Amino acid sequence: MQNDTQTYDIIFVGAGASSSLILFQLKKRNLLNKLSVLVVDSELKTGSDKTFCFWAEEESRMAKELDFLIKHSWKSIVDSCGDIKEILPYKYHHIDSLDLYNYVREIEGDSHFDRLNARVGAVSRDEQGPYILVDEKIFRGRTIFDSRTPVFQKTAKGQEHLYQSFIGWVIETEQDLPESDSFRLMDFDIEQNGFTQFMYVLPFSKNKALIEVTRFGNEPIETTGAEALLQEYANKNYGDFKIVSHEVGCIPMSNFEIERNIGSGIFPIGAKGGQIKPSTGYAFKNMYEQSLVLADRIENDMLSLQTLLQKNKSTPKRFAFYDSILLTILGSRPEKGKSIFLALFQKNETKVVLKFLDEKTTIWEEVLLFSRLPLVPFLSALIQLFLHSRSFRPTMLIVICSILFVLGNHSVAQDILGYGLLLIGFVTVGIPHGAIDHLIESGNWELKGIAKFSLNYISKALIMMFLWMLSPLLALLFFLLFSSWHFGQTDGKNWRFSNLTSFLWGTSVLIYILGTHTKETADILSAIDSHFFNLAIPFWSLFPWIIVALITKRTSFVLTLIWLLLSSQLPLILAFGIYFVGQHSLSSWSHSSEYLKLSNKSMWMHSLPFHLGAWALLAITMVFNTFFIQTTDAEVWGIFFIFIACISFPHVIWMHKLYTRNSF
Ligand SMILES: Cc1cc2nc3c(=O)[nH]c(=O)nc-3n(C[C@H](O)[C@H](O)[C@H](O)COP(=O)(O)OP(=O)(O)OC[C@H]3O[C@@H](n4cnc5c(N)ncnc54)[C@H](O)[C@@H]3O)c2cc1C
């Protein structure tokens, strides 16, 4: 081994499939003689641990390049009725993992790259660049390919994390196999036991085959149950047999986000690099394609973070959506898996299904394919996904604004429905979203620190109150400024805006709501401050943002702009209230819940003391002002906004602390 302090051109963390495929491409390009390479794996890789299979067109680059490693190929499949069907133009290929690992061993001999049999403790970077930590020793690499086991994290509601678990035997049978030239991808002729389970069969010769019981589900399959199924299946279909070897595995089927340390010089690859197709568990072909892109970039010295991002972009987004639909069905109604996969393979040509799983079909081919599948589970999965999607809330707000508009401004029906909804919204989330700042501060409910926190909080609210007394105009401008910042920051997190775009958006939305209600705004503001407000904004002034939303393909942003346009035709209090409760408070609430990892109920209960305190203060302020000082509606609303300004000032400070925390 070379000196510990040496910097390598490339370090591979893990010597599994993805690293091996990249090393193969580097060797093909004669780059291994020019580059210094270190490969670190905690396993020795001396045995066969995986049966890698993939389908590819006969003339494809992948089939040709990997031909020397391919151990078996099949050009036909046995379907669920027992019929044999050709899969032309594809062939299904099998590579033994040990052959791939041994190939890397061979090129290692030629190229003299370094290998370390050790566990990598950390992959990181400091001011000198990327490095790995092995037994407290640092190894530096200009480029680090990281294929450690991925860690998945739920980042949105409705995401699913399932397992494709399997236990298989390679068996030798006494009598010849009934179909030794064709493989079985999914034979559902086994007990489902409340999951989606099937048998996968790869015949290697006339009397040798891999039979593998596979489960798609929330729980991995357990050995005893799996072996009973294998035994029964093998006896039923092949008679007497002996077990030659075993394969056990578990592949994540997930649309959770993968925790990845992406940064200059560090590239997650393979499973960690998101190459496993969530709905099938296949990754080998994706990893091969990734190896081509990465090796080309290394050859041209053009390896940048964009290399990985660009590749992901080249697959149309709709395929990720299809994956999510299937994961939703498999996660919530696993008993439906069998009928869906049976229909998929029986009612469609296998080559079209394989093309679809390769994410290469046209939209028309997909429409035909889906039209032949059972409708009900797909519809219920679609509804489930919609309820959890970012588009659900703005769609509901479009519906609410439309109904309020149709009821007619200031009609009794509009008042009852509109203000009724606002009252419910204020009680459930509008005020509570600002009453959990104590949790944001400490992360949990600490009675000891509450008094100090409350004093700090109230003193900030009093500073704001003092400013109102000193100079209403200054206080008003300051209120508008920090509200723009705060609204922008909350919405910006939803749509991943930069700080500047967030602020521009927050300012636009506030000015839009006020400026499309000039008369009502002027009445309220003149009750707060004697200055006259006369900023009239046309309802279409949000159009530039619509163009931004369309260009950046943010559906929920487009829908938000639609209901904001509609709200400009409603009375000011309703328009502002719908934004404050329906957009701002709900977003802020879900961000806090994501950070605190608390349920809605628990957060609401924790907010209760401050929540009640705020209502009590508001009631005292409003009663006092209504009966003793102010008279007109506008003046009452003016006092209400001053109150909101005072209590929201400290809230904005605490939420800013949250949004700028590294861990968030
Ligand atoms: C049993 C099995 C069969 C599969 N069959 C197929 C198939 O037929 N077709 C298909 O398309 N996909 C298949 N897959 C899915 C996928 O192709 C494989 O999981 C593939 O191995 C993923 O490649 P990888 O490089 O990301 O991970 P791996 O091949 O698992 O390589 C990662 C390597 O990193 C090492 N490592 C991990 N952590 C550390 C650390 N801290 N320090 C040092 N080394 C570390 C591990 O020892 C391992 O060798 C299969 C998966 C399994 C589990």
XYZ file of C-alpha atoms and ligand atoms in Angstrom:
717
model
C 0.000 0.000 0.000
C 1.085 3.529 -0.677
C 1.818 6.074 1.961
C -1.268 7.059 4.017
C -0.858 10.699 3.267
C -0.857 10.222 -0.470
C -3.618 11.843 -2.427
C -5.165 9.515 -4.992
C -6.829 10.632 -8.174
C -9.821 8.438 -7.413
C -10.922 6.617 -4.275
C -13.681 4.011 -4.530
C -15.473 3.471 -1.259
C -16.876 -0.025 -1.774
C -15.840 -2.530 -4.420
C -19.287 -3.790 -5.353
C -21.207 -3.610 -8.602
C -21.169 0.141 -9.231
C -17.444 0.577 -8.493
C -16.580 -2.508 -10.569
C -18.518 -1.194 -13.563
C -16.757 2.183 -13.390
C -13.350 0.490 -13.043
C -14.235 -1.622 -16.093
C -14.962 1.528 -18.118
C -11.757 3.217 -16.911
C -9.763 0.148 -17.948
C -11.422 0.150 -21.386
C -10.323 3.749 -21.840
C -6.738 2.941 -20.704
C -7.104 5.402 -17.861
C -6.005 3.090 -15.067
C -2.354 3.477 -16.109
C -2.621 7.226 -15.821
C -4.666 7.526 -12.643
C -3.762 6.615 -9.085
C -6.654 4.633 -7.621
C -7.520 3.343 -4.161
C -10.335 0.830 -3.617
C -11.571 0.260 -0.070
C -14.090 -2.376 0.907
C -14.865 -3.962 4.253
C -15.625 -7.277 2.496
C -13.066 -9.399 0.666
C -15.462 -10.277 -2.163
C -14.127 -13.798 -2.650
C -17.518 -15.446 -3.087
C -20.550 -15.078 -5.311
C -23.092 -13.019 -3.389
C -25.436 -11.734 -6.118
C -27.012 -12.956 -9.339
C -27.019 -9.827 -11.468
C -29.598 -9.899 -14.250
C -30.670 -7.332 -16.808
C -32.397 -7.222 -20.157
C -30.718 -5.595 -23.139
C -31.077 -5.521 -26.890
C -28.749 -7.962 -28.574
C -26.891 -5.257 -30.469
C -26.725 -2.887 -27.507
C -23.427 -1.548 -26.248
C -24.086 -3.024 -22.814
C -24.693 -6.564 -24.120
C -21.606 -6.388 -26.315
C -19.257 -4.864 -23.750
C -20.278 -7.194 -20.937
C -20.524 -10.271 -23.156
C -17.342 -11.786 -21.662
C -18.959 -11.711 -18.205
C -22.409 -12.956 -19.193
C -22.890 -16.483 -17.919
C -26.406 -17.222 -19.186
C -28.825 -15.534 -21.567
C -32.492 -16.267 -22.265
C -34.522 -15.012 -25.166
C -37.915 -16.233 -23.922
C -40.003 -15.986 -20.786
C -42.620 -18.330 -19.287
C -45.746 -16.315 -18.523
C -48.255 -16.922 -15.739
C -50.347 -19.264 -17.963
C -47.262 -21.394 -18.617
C -46.940 -20.115 -22.207
C -43.472 -19.400 -23.564
C -43.069 -15.957 -25.149
C -40.081 -14.490 -26.950
C -38.815 -11.193 -25.577
C -37.124 -10.034 -28.781
C -35.445 -7.568 -29.376
C -34.276 -8.116 -25.800
C -32.393 -10.924 -24.159
C -32.321 -11.472 -20.419
C -28.732 -11.838 -19.214
C -27.141 -13.166 -16.056
C -23.780 -12.142 -14.637
C -22.396 -13.899 -11.574
C -21.202 -11.241 -9.112
C -18.009 -13.206 -8.432
C -17.040 -13.021 -12.124
C -17.380 -9.249 -11.960
C -15.338 -8.995 -8.736
C -12.672 -11.361 -10.142
C -12.419 -9.294 -13.300
C -11.632 -6.256 -11.142
C -9.009 -8.342 -9.293
C -7.395 -9.106 -12.659
C -7.230 -5.504 -13.817
C -5.982 -4.585 -10.363
C -2.982 -6.858 -11.052
C -2.310 -5.089 -14.377
C -2.765 -1.591 -13.116
C -1.279 -1.867 -9.606
C -3.980 0.171 -8.012
C -4.211 -0.003 -4.247
C -6.826 -1.984 -2.367
C -7.641 -1.826 1.294
C -9.763 -4.363 3.121
C -11.217 -2.054 5.752
C -14.319 -0.221 6.812
C -14.515 3.429 5.794
C -15.644 5.414 8.822
C -16.400 8.696 7.071
C -16.434 10.311 3.662
C -16.056 14.048 3.933
C -14.179 17.115 2.801
C -12.178 19.868 4.454
C -10.290 22.897 3.179
C -7.726 20.599 1.509
C -10.428 18.672 -0.381
C -12.308 15.381 -0.164
C -11.033 12.597 2.086
C -12.015 9.280 3.669
C -11.341 8.106 7.175
C -10.179 4.512 7.707
C -9.235 3.486 11.257
C -8.552 7.143 12.025
C -6.216 7.442 9.033
C -6.991 9.957 6.358
C -6.793 9.133 2.647
C -7.318 11.969 0.249
C -8.826 11.681 -3.225
C -9.325 14.236 -5.959
C -12.520 12.327 -6.668
C -14.301 9.951 -4.300
C -16.956 7.501 -5.488
C -19.058 6.508 -2.524
C -21.113 3.280 -2.728
C -21.698 2.649 0.967
C -25.126 1.322 1.903
C -27.679 4.090 1.376
C -29.607 5.637 4.258
C -33.155 6.637 3.331
C -35.060 9.550 4.783
C -38.746 10.398 4.488
C -39.042 13.994 3.264
C -42.680 14.241 2.243
C -46.012 12.737 3.155
C -47.140 9.846 0.993
C -43.633 8.541 0.326
C -43.190 4.773 0.614
C -40.249 2.659 1.684
C -40.749 -1.030 0.948
C -38.453 -4.023 0.687
C -37.884 -6.395 -2.163
C -36.670 -9.299 -0.097
C -35.805 -12.693 -1.469
C -34.458 -16.037 -0.458
C -33.334 -18.393 -3.183
C -31.799 -21.786 -3.753
C -29.750 -22.971 -6.666
C -31.057 -26.523 -7.080
C -30.059 -29.537 -9.113
C -33.012 -31.670 -10.150
C -33.089 -35.386 -10.926
C -35.417 -34.995 -13.859
C -35.019 -32.383 -16.593
C -36.575 -28.989 -15.970
C -39.818 -28.494 -17.950
C -38.621 -25.214 -19.516
C -34.863 -25.021 -19.324
C -34.491 -22.349 -22.041
C -36.886 -19.782 -20.624
C -36.894 -17.834 -17.380
C -39.812 -16.908 -15.133
C -39.818 -13.318 -13.941
C -42.873 -13.534 -11.701
C -44.733 -16.755 -11.013
C -47.568 -15.847 -8.684
C -48.629 -19.442 -8.167
C -47.625 -19.293 -4.477
C -49.335 -18.180 -1.254
C -49.534 -14.366 -1.024
C -49.920 -14.233 2.805
C -51.121 -10.609 2.623
C -48.076 -9.486 0.612
C -47.125 -9.407 -3.057
C -45.052 -12.582 -3.417
C -43.856 -14.573 -6.389
C -41.300 -17.085 -7.541
C -38.385 -16.021 -9.792
C -36.827 -18.862 -11.759
C -33.575 -18.813 -13.741
C -32.739 -22.164 -15.357
C -28.963 -22.474 -15.738
C -29.002 -25.873 -17.495
C -31.355 -28.788 -18.133
C -31.364 -29.741 -14.462
C -30.021 -26.744 -12.590
C -31.891 -23.564 -11.701
C -32.091 -20.685 -9.288
C -35.532 -20.531 -7.683
C -36.116 -17.499 -5.580
C -39.154 -16.552 -3.513
C -39.499 -12.785 -3.628
C -41.675 -10.465 -1.573
C -42.554 -6.795 -2.230
C -43.758 -5.484 1.106
C -43.398 -3.476 4.297
C -41.665 -6.391 5.990
C -38.848 -8.549 4.618
C -39.647 -12.216 4.085
C -38.556 -14.522 6.933
C -36.407 -17.588 6.263
C -38.709 -20.309 7.622
C -41.750 -19.209 5.630
C -39.661 -18.628 2.498
C -37.994 -22.043 2.659
C -41.359 -23.745 3.071
C -42.575 -21.996 -0.085
C -39.379 -22.926 -1.966
C -39.657 -26.553 -0.901
C -43.295 -26.795 -1.939
C -42.690 -25.039 -5.279
C -39.653 -27.123 -6.178
C -41.350 -30.417 -5.257
C -44.478 -29.499 -7.190
C -42.688 -28.359 -10.340
C -39.413 -30.296 -10.449
C -39.738 -33.418 -8.273
C -36.641 -34.451 -6.304
C -33.787 -31.982 -6.046
C -30.740 -31.019 -4.021
C -29.730 -27.543 -2.911
C -26.391 -26.402 -4.343
C -26.190 -22.848 -3.013
C -28.240 -20.026 -1.518
C -28.937 -16.398 -2.403
C -30.419 -14.067 0.158
C -31.013 -10.391 -0.436
C -33.047 -7.334 0.286
C -33.295 -4.370 -2.072
C -34.967 -1.124 -1.019
C -37.994 -0.122 -3.098
C -38.303 3.450 -2.028
C -39.135 6.977 -3.037
C -37.691 8.354 0.201
C -34.757 10.682 -0.290
C -31.279 9.191 0.062
C -28.972 10.937 2.518
C -26.057 11.894 0.294
C -22.907 13.773 1.004
C -22.752 15.389 -2.414
C -20.138 18.078 -2.787
C -17.147 18.987 -4.832
C -15.241 15.785 -5.479
C -17.641 13.391 -3.709
C -20.013 11.361 -5.880
C -22.520 8.836 -4.546
C -22.810 5.919 -6.970
C -24.825 2.708 -7.293
C -27.609 2.217 -4.768
C -26.408 5.232 -2.794
C -26.446 7.258 -6.008
C -30.155 6.516 -6.516
C -29.659 3.949 -9.301
C -32.190 1.416 -7.983
C -35.530 1.720 -9.794
C -38.001 2.037 -6.914
C -40.773 -0.081 -8.413
C -38.614 -3.016 -9.559
C -35.392 -3.078 -7.534
C -33.355 -3.396 -10.751
C -30.195 -1.286 -10.731
C -27.553 -3.034 -12.809
C -28.454 -1.402 -16.129
C -28.716 2.055 -14.546
C -25.322 1.546 -12.919
C -23.835 0.503 -16.248
C -25.203 3.685 -17.847
C -23.902 5.741 -14.940
C -20.464 4.167 -15.377
C -20.401 5.287 -19.037
C -21.247 8.881 -18.147
C -18.729 9.023 -15.296
C -15.878 7.398 -17.255
C -16.461 9.746 -20.217
C -16.297 12.705 -17.874
C -13.145 11.449 -16.171
C -11.522 10.896 -19.578
C -12.325 14.445 -20.605
C -11.476 15.819 -17.167
C -14.998 17.220 -16.974
C -16.290 15.481 -13.889
C -18.546 17.881 -12.057
C -21.548 17.565 -9.807
C -23.705 18.253 -12.850
C -22.612 14.882 -14.231
C -24.892 13.075 -11.823
C -27.678 15.620 -11.861
C -27.828 15.729 -15.664
C -28.212 12.000 -15.880
C -31.160 12.019 -13.510
C -32.774 14.797 -15.535
C -32.674 12.816 -18.774
C -35.403 10.453 -17.549
C -38.848 12.064 -17.861
C -40.317 12.888 -14.448
C -43.487 10.928 -15.171
C -41.638 7.640 -14.599
C -40.888 8.627 -11.012
C -44.607 9.342 -10.695
C -45.488 5.873 -12.038
C -43.034 4.372 -9.551
C -44.773 6.277 -6.753
C -48.204 5.021 -7.838
C -47.014 1.421 -7.781
C -45.236 1.858 -4.438
C -48.418 3.387 -2.989
C -50.460 0.378 -4.127
C -47.870 -2.130 -2.901
C -47.542 -0.287 0.410
C -51.205 0.236 1.195
C -52.922 -2.604 -0.692
C -50.262 -5.307 -1.122
C -52.926 -7.927 -1.874
C -53.556 -6.082 -5.170
C -49.981 -6.590 -6.427
C -50.676 -10.041 -7.861
C -53.613 -8.953 -10.067
C -51.708 -5.887 -11.295
C -48.534 -7.754 -12.291
C -50.553 -10.592 -13.834
C -52.475 -8.099 -15.974
C -49.295 -6.189 -16.820
C -47.582 -9.247 -18.286
C -50.660 -11.063 -19.667
C -52.348 -8.165 -21.423
C -49.248 -6.429 -22.760
C -46.386 -7.599 -24.924
C -43.411 -8.475 -22.704
C -41.071 -6.352 -24.827
C -43.309 -3.290 -24.225
C -43.373 -3.991 -20.479
C -39.562 -4.260 -20.436
C -39.275 -1.050 -22.474
C -41.631 0.610 -19.971
C -39.533 -0.598 -17.031
C -36.494 0.823 -18.868
C -38.355 4.178 -18.866
C -38.136 4.351 -22.654
C -41.811 4.092 -23.678
C -43.770 6.908 -25.307
C -46.754 8.456 -23.532
C -49.097 6.692 -25.967
C -47.548 3.288 -25.189
C -47.988 4.055 -21.495
C -51.662 4.992 -21.951
C -52.318 1.662 -23.682
C -50.373 -0.231 -21.044
C -52.208 1.397 -18.113
C -55.610 1.003 -19.790
C -55.155 -2.766 -19.525
C -54.538 -2.748 -15.763
C -57.157 -2.958 -12.968
C -58.557 0.554 -12.554
C -59.639 0.702 -8.901
C -56.256 0.283 -7.142
C -54.706 2.861 -9.487
C -57.504 5.355 -8.903
C -57.309 4.967 -5.138
C -53.496 5.288 -5.268
C -53.865 8.420 -7.403
C -56.288 9.925 -4.877
C -53.958 8.972 -2.016
C -50.984 10.573 -3.803
C -53.009 13.691 -4.616
C -54.115 14.075 -0.973
C -50.449 13.956 0.064
C -49.113 16.035 -2.824
C -48.070 19.674 -2.710
C -50.853 20.425 -5.208
C -53.661 19.335 -2.904
C -53.743 22.416 -0.668
C -53.640 25.067 -3.454
C -56.314 23.096 -5.350
C -58.568 23.238 -2.290
C -57.875 26.973 -1.976
C -58.898 27.444 -5.634
C -62.163 25.661 -4.832
C -62.754 27.772 -1.686
C -62.000 31.072 -3.454
C -64.267 30.104 -6.364
C -67.173 29.233 -4.052
C -66.746 32.461 -2.056
C -66.623 34.441 -5.306
C -69.808 32.802 -6.634
C -71.624 33.501 -3.333
C -71.084 37.222 -3.961
C -69.058 39.756 -1.987
C -70.489 40.711 1.397
C -73.428 38.341 0.981
C -74.609 36.612 4.153
C -73.621 33.229 2.721
C -70.112 34.475 1.873
C -69.701 36.028 5.332
C -70.813 32.863 7.123
C -68.694 30.528 5.029
C -65.661 32.811 4.600
C -65.331 34.151 8.148
C -66.415 30.797 9.576
C -63.575 29.057 7.762
C -61.140 31.777 8.836
C -62.155 31.423 12.476
C -61.635 27.661 12.335
C -58.307 28.238 10.552
C -57.107 30.769 13.131
C -57.965 28.471 16.047
C -56.535 25.294 14.545
C -53.358 26.589 12.923
C -53.264 30.385 12.372
C -52.415 31.337 15.955
C -50.952 27.933 17.049
C -48.303 28.044 14.286
C -46.775 31.007 16.096
C -47.271 29.460 19.530
C -44.666 26.712 19.187
C -41.638 28.978 19.038
C -40.631 27.762 22.512
C -40.250 24.264 21.005
C -38.233 25.646 18.105
C -35.931 27.307 20.642
C -35.221 24.273 22.820
C -36.475 21.313 20.765
C -38.654 20.106 23.647
C -41.000 21.274 26.382
C -38.830 22.588 29.204
C -40.739 24.154 32.059
C -37.477 25.514 33.490
C -36.640 27.646 30.495
C -40.189 28.785 29.705
C -40.158 31.846 31.984
C -36.893 33.130 30.501
C -38.094 32.403 26.961
C -41.442 34.143 27.571
C -39.747 37.245 28.969
C -37.440 37.383 25.972
C -40.393 36.861 23.607
C -42.668 39.439 25.249
C -39.888 42.026 25.416
C -39.498 41.763 21.628
C -43.262 42.172 21.165
C -43.124 45.228 23.461
C -40.332 46.762 21.386
C -42.678 46.522 18.413
C -45.517 48.030 20.424
C -43.224 50.847 21.506
C -42.363 51.511 17.850
C -46.092 51.785 17.003
C -46.500 54.367 19.720
C -43.384 56.242 18.667
C -43.976 56.319 14.935
C -46.916 54.432 13.408
C -45.569 55.044 9.890
C -42.156 53.604 10.724
C -43.751 50.681 12.565
C -46.045 50.010 9.621
C -43.176 50.013 7.127
C -41.127 47.774 9.416
C -44.113 45.426 9.832
C -44.594 45.204 6.056
C -40.873 44.608 5.567
C -40.471 41.792 8.084
C -43.792 40.243 7.016
C -42.545 40.149 3.403
C -39.349 38.510 4.596
C -41.196 35.989 6.741
C -43.900 35.078 4.192
C -41.221 34.759 1.512
C -39.018 32.598 3.728
C -41.863 30.167 4.474
C -43.134 29.911 0.893
C -39.551 29.874 -0.417
C -38.831 26.693 1.533
C -41.728 24.952 -0.232
C -40.437 25.873 -3.653
C -36.710 25.868 -2.822
C -36.255 29.568 -3.633
C -33.026 31.443 -2.949
C -33.110 34.076 -0.172
C -33.459 36.870 -2.722
C -36.284 35.173 -4.668
C -38.027 34.358 -1.390
C -37.912 37.986 -0.315
C -39.093 39.209 -3.742
C -41.945 36.703 -3.619
C -42.934 37.646 -0.041
C -42.954 41.334 -0.985
C -44.930 40.672 -4.180
C -47.588 38.631 -2.460
C -48.094 41.142 0.337
C -48.215 44.136 -2.001
C -50.501 42.172 -4.334
C -53.040 41.360 -1.627
C -53.034 44.926 -0.288
C -52.761 46.628 -3.681
C -55.677 44.740 -5.258
C -57.868 45.985 -2.386
C -56.857 49.662 -2.422
C -59.928 51.094 -0.753
C -60.139 48.588 2.123
C -56.370 48.716 2.673
C -56.422 52.505 2.733
C -59.266 52.486 5.300
C -57.442 50.113 7.638
C -54.021 51.705 7.236
C -55.352 55.196 7.746
C -56.923 53.977 10.998
C -53.464 52.792 12.104
C -51.604 55.776 10.755
C -52.953 59.019 9.367
C -51.022 58.607 6.074
C -53.064 57.830 3.010
C -52.357 54.600 1.158
C -53.132 54.621 -2.520
C -51.224 51.800 -4.151
C -53.453 50.197 -6.773
C -52.209 46.979 -8.339
C -53.945 45.372 -11.326
C -55.108 41.802 -10.706
C -52.885 40.483 -13.538
C -49.664 41.819 -11.987
C -48.785 38.296 -10.764
C -48.310 37.128 -14.381
C -44.483 37.370 -14.309
C -44.552 34.893 -11.396
C -46.848 32.612 -13.408
C -44.205 32.542 -16.139
C -41.538 31.701 -13.526
C -43.753 28.926 -12.120
C -44.404 27.477 -15.571
C -40.763 27.617 -16.653
C -39.596 25.977 -13.422
C -42.448 23.426 -13.696
C -43.699 23.928 -10.132
C -47.322 22.809 -10.311
C -48.171 23.784 -6.735
C -46.755 27.271 -7.384
C -48.932 27.673 -10.510
C -52.001 26.589 -8.512
C -51.119 29.008 -5.694
C -50.939 31.872 -8.182
C -54.352 30.904 -9.579
C -56.081 31.100 -6.198
C -54.248 34.344 -5.396
C -55.629 35.822 -8.643
C -59.107 34.662 -7.615
C -58.695 36.035 -4.100
C -58.036 39.509 -5.499
C -61.787 39.560 -6.304
C -62.792 38.817 -2.686
C -62.925 41.270 0.242
C -59.495 42.115 1.718
C -59.958 40.319 5.035
C -60.961 37.114 3.292
C -58.123 37.383 0.740
C -55.502 38.063 3.396
C -56.969 35.514 5.828
C -56.954 32.775 3.187
C -53.297 33.510 2.438
C -52.376 33.739 6.120
C -54.118 30.547 7.223
C -54.338 28.455 4.053
C -50.875 29.154 2.738
C -48.560 30.675 5.311
C -49.636 29.125 8.619
C -50.129 25.628 7.207
C -46.718 25.703 5.472
C -44.998 27.029 8.580
C -46.762 24.393 10.712
C -45.584 21.550 8.490
C -42.001 22.919 8.450
C -42.002 23.048 12.255
C -43.450 19.536 12.453
C -40.769 18.288 10.041
C -38.061 19.870 12.202
C -39.460 18.857 15.577
C -40.550 15.409 14.348
C -43.785 15.767 16.325
C -47.324 14.831 15.307
C -49.902 17.571 14.645
C -51.746 16.678 17.847
C -48.662 16.818 19.998
C -47.568 20.152 18.493
C -51.032 21.605 18.982
C -51.098 20.532 22.634
C -47.639 22.031 23.171
C -48.819 25.274 21.588
C -51.890 25.495 23.807
C -50.558 27.649 26.709
C -49.126 30.293 24.367
C -52.036 29.923 22.008
C -54.553 30.601 24.792
C -52.387 33.450 26.049
C -52.431 35.058 22.609
C -56.226 34.732 22.331
C -56.657 36.218 25.808
C -54.423 39.172 24.975
C -56.191 39.669 21.648
C -59.601 39.540 23.324
C -58.571 42.094 25.957
C -57.108 44.397 23.292
C -60.118 44.120 20.998
C -62.735 44.512 23.745
C -60.931 47.495 25.225
C -60.557 49.193 21.853
C -64.000 48.356 20.529
C -65.812 49.668 23.578
C -63.607 52.446 24.836
C -61.640 53.903 21.957
C -62.352 52.879 18.351
C -65.609 52.940 16.541
C -65.409 52.023 12.865
C -64.806 48.535 11.455
C -61.584 49.703 9.814
C -60.304 50.981 13.155
C -61.094 47.671 14.830
C -59.247 45.784 12.103
C -56.405 48.327 12.412
C -55.995 47.455 16.086
C -56.151 43.777 15.187
C -53.242 44.226 12.743
C -51.177 46.167 15.277
C -51.690 43.302 17.711
C -50.661 40.790 15.027
C -47.588 42.905 14.210
C -46.489 42.915 17.857
C -46.820 39.182 18.429
C -45.481 38.243 15.008
C -42.226 40.215 15.370
C -40.614 37.733 17.828
C -42.161 34.831 15.858
C -40.404 36.011 12.682
C -37.084 36.079 14.560
C -37.533 32.511 15.860
C -38.645 31.143 12.495
C -35.656 32.819 10.844
C -33.449 30.975 13.342
C -35.137 27.726 12.298
C -34.865 28.308 8.546
C -31.175 29.163 8.810
C -30.279 26.138 10.951
C -27.888 23.772 9.180
C -29.826 20.708 10.221
C -32.990 21.983 8.556
C -28.799 -10.336 -3.726
C -29.028 -9.207 -4.689
C -29.275 -9.494 -6.019
C -29.482 -8.443 -6.928
N -29.763 -8.740 -8.231
C -29.969 -7.739 -9.103
C -30.247 -8.038 -10.457
O -30.378 -9.198 -10.838
N -30.402 -7.012 -11.322
C -30.308 -5.718 -10.937
O -30.458 -4.817 -11.769
N -30.081 -5.398 -9.639
C -29.897 -6.377 -8.729
N -29.654 -6.077 -7.411
C -29.673 -4.645 -7.007
C -28.326 -3.945 -7.244
O -27.914 -4.141 -8.565
C -27.275 -4.426 -6.278
O -27.677 -4.133 -4.969
C -25.899 -3.832 -6.518
O -24.993 -4.610 -5.840
C -25.777 -2.382 -6.072
O -24.474 -1.973 -6.329
P -23.669 -0.993 -5.340
O -22.331 -0.803 -5.889
O -24.487 0.197 -5.064
O -23.627 -1.782 -3.968
P -22.803 -3.075 -3.635
O -22.635 -3.937 -4.821
O -23.470 -3.677 -2.448
O -21.376 -2.518 -3.228
C -21.183 -1.717 -2.094
C -19.908 -2.164 -1.441
O -19.578 -1.229 -0.436
C -19.023 -1.937 0.663
N -19.188 -1.085 1.832
C -20.359 -0.670 2.387
N -20.095 0.143 3.432
C -18.753 0.242 3.524
C -17.883 0.954 4.389
N -18.338 1.736 5.367
N -16.555 0.812 4.198
C -16.062 0.051 3.199
N -16.840 -0.638 2.353
C -18.174 -0.529 2.506
C -19.807 -3.230 0.720
O -19.050 -4.246 1.355
C -20.033 -3.503 -0.754
O -19.059 -4.379 -1.272
C -29.439 -7.096 -6.484
C -29.223 -6.841 -5.136
C -29.045 -7.880 -4.248
C -28.844 -7.541 -2.790
